[in-house]
Structures are given as structure tokens and as C-alpha cells.
CSV table of C-alpha atoms in Angstrom, one decimal:
chain,number,residue,atom,x,y,z
A,12,MET,CA,-15.3,-10.2,-3.0
A,13,ARG,CA,-12.9,-8.4,-1.3
A,14,LYS,CA,-13.6,-5.1,-0.3
A,15,LYS,CA,-11.5,-2.1,-1.6
A,16,ILE,CA,-9.6,-0.3,1.5
A,17,HIS,CA,-9.3,2.8,1.7
A,18,ALA,CA,-7.7,6.2,3.2
A,19,LEU,CA,-9.5,7.0,7.1
A,20,THR,CA,-9.8,10.2,6.9
A,21,PRO,CA,-8.7,12.7,10.1
A,22,ASN,CA,-11.8,13.1,12.9
A,23,PHE,CA,-11.2,14.1,16.3
A,24,LYS,CA,-11.6,10.4,17.5
A,25,ARG,CA,-9.7,9.8,15.7
A,26,PHE,CA,-6.8,13.2,16.5
A,27,ARG,CA,-7.4,11.9,21.0
A,28,TRP,CA,-6.2,7.8,19.7
A,29,ILE,CA,-3.3,9.2,17.9
A,30,ILE,CA,-2.4,11.0,20.8
A,31,HIS,CA,-3.1,8.4,23.0
A,32,SER,CA,-0.6,5.9,20.9
A,33,LEU,CA,2.3,8.2,20.5
A,34,SER,CA,3.4,7.5,23.7
A,35,VAL,CA,4.3,4.2,22.7
A,36,ASN,CA,4.8,3.9,18.7
A,37,SER,CA,6.2,6.9,16.6
A,38,PHE,CA,3.3,8.4,14.4
A,39,THR,CA,4.3,6.2,11.3
A,40,ARG,CA,3.4,3.8,13.0
A,41,THR,CA,0.3,4.3,14.9
A,42,LEU,CA,-1.1,5.2,11.0
A,43,GLN,CA,-0.2,1.4,9.6
A,44,TYR,CA,-1.5,-0.5,12.8
A,45,GLU,CA,-4.1,1.3,13.4
A,46,LEU,CA,-5.4,0.9,8.9
A,47,LEU,CA,-3.9,-3.3,9.9
A,48,ASN,CA,-5.9,-3.4,13.1
A,49,THR,CA,-9.1,-3.4,10.3
A,50,PHE,CA,-8.5,-6.5,9.4
A,51,GLU,CA,-11.4,-9.1,10.4
A,52,ASN,CA,-9.7,-12.7,10.5
A,53,LEU,CA,-5.9,-13.3,8.7
A,54,GLY,CA,-6.2,-16.8,8.7
A,55,ASP,CA,-2.8,-18.5,8.6
A,56,VAL,CA,0.0,-15.6,9.1
A,57,LEU,CA,3.5,-15.1,8.1
A,58,ASP,CA,4.7,-12.0,9.0
A,59,PHE,CA,8.0,-10.6,6.9
A,60,GLY,CA,10.0,-8.9,9.1
A,61,GLY,CA,8.1,-9.7,12.3
A,62,GLY,CA,8.6,-12.4,15.2
A,63,SER,CA,7.2,-12.4,18.5
A,64,LYS,CA,8.2,-9.4,19.8
A,65,ILE,CA,6.9,-7.4,17.1
A,66,CYS,CA,4.3,-4.8,19.2
A,67,TYR,CA,2.0,-5.2,17.1
A,68,ARG,CA,1.8,-8.8,17.3
A,69,LYS,CA,-0.7,-9.2,19.9
A,70,ASP,CA,-3.8,-7.2,18.0
A,71,LEU,CA,-3.5,-9.9,15.2
A,72,ASN,CA,-6.7,-11.6,14.4
A,73,CYS,CA,-5.4,-14.9,12.9
A,74,ASN,CA,-5.5,-18.3,13.2
A,75,SER,CA,-1.8,-18.7,13.4
A,76,TYR,CA,1.5,-17.3,13.3
A,77,LYS,CA,4.8,-17.4,11.6
A,78,SER,CA,7.8,-15.0,10.6
A,79,ILE,CA,11.0,-14.1,9.1
A,80,ASN,CA,13.6,-12.2,10.1
A,81,ILE,CA,17.1,-11.0,10.4
A,82,ASP,CA,16.8,-9.6,13.8
A,83,LYS,CA,17.3,-12.5,16.5
A,84,LYS,CA,16.0,-10.5,19.3
A,85,ALA,CA,12.1,-10.1,17.6
A,86,GLU,CA,11.8,-13.4,18.6
A,87,PRO,CA,11.1,-14.9,14.5
A,88,THR,CA,9.7,-18.3,14.1
A,89,TRP,CA,13.0,-18.5,10.8
A,90,LEU,CA,16.0,-16.5,11.3
A,91,ILE,CA,17.6,-16.1,8.0
A,92,ASN,CA,20.8,-13.4,6.9
A,93,ILE,CA,20.7,-10.9,4.0
A,94,ASP,CA,19.7,-11.6,1.2
A,95,ASP,CA,18.8,-15.6,2.4
A,96,PRO,CA,16.3,-17.1,-0.2
A,97,LEU,CA,12.8,-18.0,2.3
A,98,PRO,CA,12.2,-21.0,3.2
A,99,ASN,CA,9.9,-23.7,1.2
A,100,LEU,CA,6.6,-22.4,2.2
A,101,LYS,CA,4.6,-23.1,-1.0
A,102,SER,CA,1.0,-22.5,-0.8
A,103,LYS,CA,1.0,-22.4,3.1
A,104,PHE,CA,-0.6,-18.7,3.9
A,105,ASP,CA,-4.1,-16.5,3.5
A,106,THR,CA,-2.3,-13.5,4.6
A,107,ILE,CA,1.1,-12.3,4.0
A,108,ILE,CA,2.8,-9.4,6.0
A,109,SER,CA,5.3,-7.3,5.7
A,110,LEU,CA,5.9,-3.7,7.3
A,111,ASN,CA,9.0,-1.3,7.5
A,112,THR,CA,11.0,-3.8,5.4
A,113,ILE,CA,10.3,-3.3,1.9
A,114,GLU,CA,13.0,-0.5,1.6
A,115,HIS,CA,15.8,-2.1,3.0
A,116,ILE,CA,15.5,-5.0,0.5
A,117,TYR,CA,17.8,-4.1,-2.8
A,118,GLU,CA,16.2,-6.4,-5.2
A,119,PRO,CA,12.4,-6.8,-3.7
A,120,SER,CA,10.6,-8.0,-7.1
A,121,LYS,CA,12.8,-11.2,-6.4
A,122,LEU,CA,11.3,-11.3,-2.9
A,123,PHE,CA,7.2,-10.8,-3.9
A,124,HIS,CA,7.6,-13.7,-6.1
A,125,GLN,CA,8.5,-16.6,-3.2
A,126,LEU,CA,5.9,-14.2,-1.1
A,127,PHE,CA,3.8,-15.2,-3.7
A,128,ASN,CA,5.2,-18.6,-3.4
A,129,ALA,CA,4.2,-19.1,0.2
A,130,LEU,CA,0.5,-17.5,-0.2
A,131,LYS,CA,-2.3,-19.5,-0.8
A,132,PRO,CA,-4.8,-19.3,-3.6
A,133,GLY,CA,-6.9,-16.7,-3.2
A,134,GLY,CA,-5.0,-15.0,-0.4
A,135,GLN,CA,-3.9,-11.5,0.6
A,136,ILE,CA,-0.1,-9.5,1.0
A,137,LEU,CA,0.1,-6.1,3.6
A,138,ILE,CA,2.5,-4.5,2.9
A,139,SER,CA,3.4,-0.8,4.0
A,140,THR,CA,6.8,1.0,3.9
A,141,PRO,CA,7.1,4.6,4.8
A,142,PHE,CA,7.7,7.3,2.2
A,143,LEU,CA,8.3,10.5,3.7
A,144,PHE,CA,10.3,9.1,5.6
A,145,PRO,CA,14.6,10.2,6.7
A,146,ILE,CA,16.9,7.2,5.4
A,147,HIS,CA,16.9,4.7,8.3
A,148,ALA,CA,19.9,1.8,8.1
A,149,CYS,CA,18.7,-1.2,9.2
A,150,PRO,CA,21.3,-2.0,7.9
A,151,ASP,CA,20.8,-0.4,4.7
A,152,ASP,CA,18.1,1.7,3.2
A,153,PHE,CA,17.5,1.5,-0.9
A,154,PHE,CA,14.3,3.2,-1.4
A,155,ARG,CA,10.8,5.1,-1.1
A,156,PRO,CA,8.1,3.0,-2.9
A,157,THR,CA,5.3,5.0,-4.7
A,158,PRO,CA,2.0,3.6,-5.7
A,159,SER,CA,3.1,3.6,-9.6
A,160,TRP,CA,6.0,1.5,-8.4
A,161,TYR,CA,4.2,-1.0,-6.2
A,162,ARG,CA,1.2,-1.8,-9.1
A,163,ARG,CA,3.9,-2.3,-11.8
A,164,THR,CA,5.7,-4.3,-9.7
A,165,LEU,CA,3.6,-6.5,-8.2
A,166,ILE,CA,1.5,-7.5,-10.3
A,167,PHE,CA,4.4,-8.3,-12.9
A,168,CYS,CA,5.0,-10.6,-10.1
A,169,GLY,CA,1.2,-12.4,-10.8
A,170,PHE,CA,-1.0,-10.1,-7.5
A,171,HIS,CA,-4.2,-8.7,-9.1
A,172,ASN,CA,-6.9,-6.2,-7.2
A,173,ILE,CA,-3.6,-3.5,-5.8
A,174,ASP,CA,-4.8,-1.3,-3.0
A,175,VAL,CA,-2.9,1.8,-2.7
A,176,VAL,CA,-3.5,3.9,0.3
A,177,PRO,CA,-1.8,6.8,1.4
A,178,LEU,CA,-1.0,6.8,5.9
A,179,VAL,CA,-1.4,10.8,6.1
A,180,TRP,CA,-2.9,12.9,8.3
A,181,GLY,CA,-1.8,16.1,7.2
A,182,PRO,CA,0.5,18.3,5.7
A,183,PHE,CA,2.0,19.9,8.5
A,184,SER,CA,2.4,16.5,10.8
A,185,SER,CA,4.2,15.2,7.5
A,186,ALA,CA,6.2,18.5,6.8
A,187,SER,CA,7.4,17.6,11.1
A,188,LEU,CA,8.0,14.2,9.6
A,189,VAL,CA,10.6,15.7,7.2
A,190,SER,CA,12.5,18.0,9.2
A,191,GLY,CA,12.8,16.1,11.6
A,192,MET,CA,11.3,18.7,14.8
A,193,PRO,CA,14.9,19.7,15.8
A,194,GLY,CA,14.7,21.6,18.9
A,195,PRO,CA,12.9,21.5,22.3
A,196,PHE,CA,8.8,19.9,23.6
A,197,LYS,CA,8.6,17.9,20.2
A,198,LYS,CA,5.7,15.9,21.8
A,199,PHE,CA,3.9,18.9,22.6
A,200,ARG,CA,4.4,20.3,18.7
A,201,MET,CA,3.3,16.9,17.0
A,202,LYS,CA,0.0,17.5,19.3
A,203,ILE,CA,0.1,21.4,17.7
A,204,PHE,CA,0.4,19.8,13.9
A,205,LEU,CA,-1.8,17.1,14.5
A,206,LEU,CA,-4.5,19.4,15.3
A,207,ALA,CA,-3.6,22.3,12.2
A,208,ASP,CA,-4.1,19.4,10.2
A,209,LEU,CA,-6.8,18.7,11.6
A,210,VAL,CA,-8.8,21.9,11.2
A,211,TYR,CA,-7.0,21.7,7.5
A,212,PHE,CA,-9.2,19.1,6.9
A,213,TYR,CA,-12.6,20.7,8.0
A,214,LEU,CA,-11.5,23.4,6.1
A,215,SER,CA,-10.8,22.5,2.6
A,216,THR,CA,-11.6,19.0,1.8
A,217,ARG,CA,-14.2,17.7,4.2
A,218,LYS,CA,-16.5,17.6,1.3
A,219,ILE,CA,-14.8,16.2,-1.8
A,220,SER,CA,-15.5,12.6,-2.6
A,221,THR,CA,-13.3,9.8,-1.4
A,222,LEU,CA,-11.3,9.2,-4.3
A,223,ASN,CA,-9.4,13.6,-5.2
A,224,PHE,CA,-9.1,12.8,-0.8
A,225,GLU,CA,-6.5,10.1,-1.2
A,226,ASN,CA,-4.8,11.5,-4.6
A,227,ARG,CA,-4.5,14.7,-2.6
A,228,GLN,CA,-3.3,12.8,0.2
A,229,GLU,CA,-0.2,10.9,-1.7
A,230,LYS,CA,1.2,13.6,-1.9
A,231,HIS,CA,2.4,14.3,1.1
A,232,ALA,CA,2.0,10.7,2.4
A,233,THR,CA,4.0,9.3,5.1
A,234,ALA,CA,4.0,5.9,4.2
A,235,PHE,CA,1.7,4.0,2.1
A,236,PHE,CA,-0.5,0.6,3.0
A,237,VAL,CA,-1.3,-1.6,0.0
A,238,ARG,CA,-3.0,-5.2,-0.1
A,239,ALA,CA,-2.9,-7.3,-3.4
A,240,ILE,CA,-3.9,-10.4,-3.9
A,241,LYS,CA,-3.1,-13.8,-5.6
């Protein structure tokens, strides 16, 4: 039986790691990669929106890695055009990953049906999309899926055991992403926001249950991380 995934709670060790990671990745991507790296062997992986040049590729614990992308710079296994059907990949993969891609798909339900077919029975799909984040066309940007949308859509497409985890450090850092932090000293100010969120967590949410913590965190999630099983 697969263990349910939960939101990671703020602590000083994570604070130091996130500060270090921000020199390489955006804040949202830092939280996404952090949770992705908690998964053990992913087996045979298909990365929709990935490629051999994607920065998190080297950290994936997997047996094999294939990828699909519209951007040849990512060096995907299969280079496709927008709205092209996926290659014939029926029941080939243990894990499908898709990070920061679904929000750019106009009809994601059609895509989920194709990804469902590409999974082996019992395989998992891992998805993460931004939520409190500016519009970013690549080449277009259509929506910000909520936990309710994910659960209903994935069930409709045949998935079960759906976990939707908010990726968030706290309200101050999330607010900084929404505003874009205009002005100078952005990196320094982000550190201040992260520290303020850590203090806020210890003062107000340290003793609440995991479920209540996740429900509260949904309100200011920078992104959502989803796992569902075929």
C-alpha cells in the first residue's frame, strides 16, 4: 500500500536549505523539487514537459527516463508540436512526471487520458502546477487548477488514491510571489519573508494536526503537488 504524501512543515533546517537552493532555482521550483526528491525509486519514468537538460533530471531516482516536450532545447526523447497526440506508449511506465506544464494545456482531460494509458497498472502520476503565481505564457497559460479540480478530473480519467499537497512556506513568501516584489534587494527581502513565515509557523500552527495544517496552507499555496494511481 502506498504511503499518503503530506505537506512538509517549516523548520530551520529546511529554511537553510531553501535559502541555498534559491541561488539556483525559483522559490516555487525549489518547493516542487524538494518534495519530488522524497520519492524512492520511480521505476521507468516518462516526464511530460521534461528532457535530458531539465535541471531536476540528475536527481531523479529511476531505472529509465523518457521525456516529451515541445521545446527542443530541453532535449526530450520525443519532440512534439502543441496539441499533438502522444506517441503510442501503452502501459510502458511506472511513473509519469509533469511539472509546471498542465497549466499550459487547453484541454488537460484529453492529456490525462493519454497519460493514464501510458502507465502500467498500479503506476503513479506526479503532477505539480503553480497556483499563486503570475501568468507566464509558454507559449500560453490557461488556468490555475485547485485541489477540487484535480480530484474530480483525475477520478473522471480513471485514477484513484489521489493526494493533493499544497506547496507553501507561509503567507509572507507567497504574497511576495504574487506581488513580484518590485524594487531592489529581492533576494535579501525574500530571506526576510521566509524567516517571518518560519516565526509565524512556530507561533501559530506548530501544534495543529497535519490535516488542519494542509487545509490552512491551501489558502496561500504557491503550487500544488499531486499524486494519483492507475
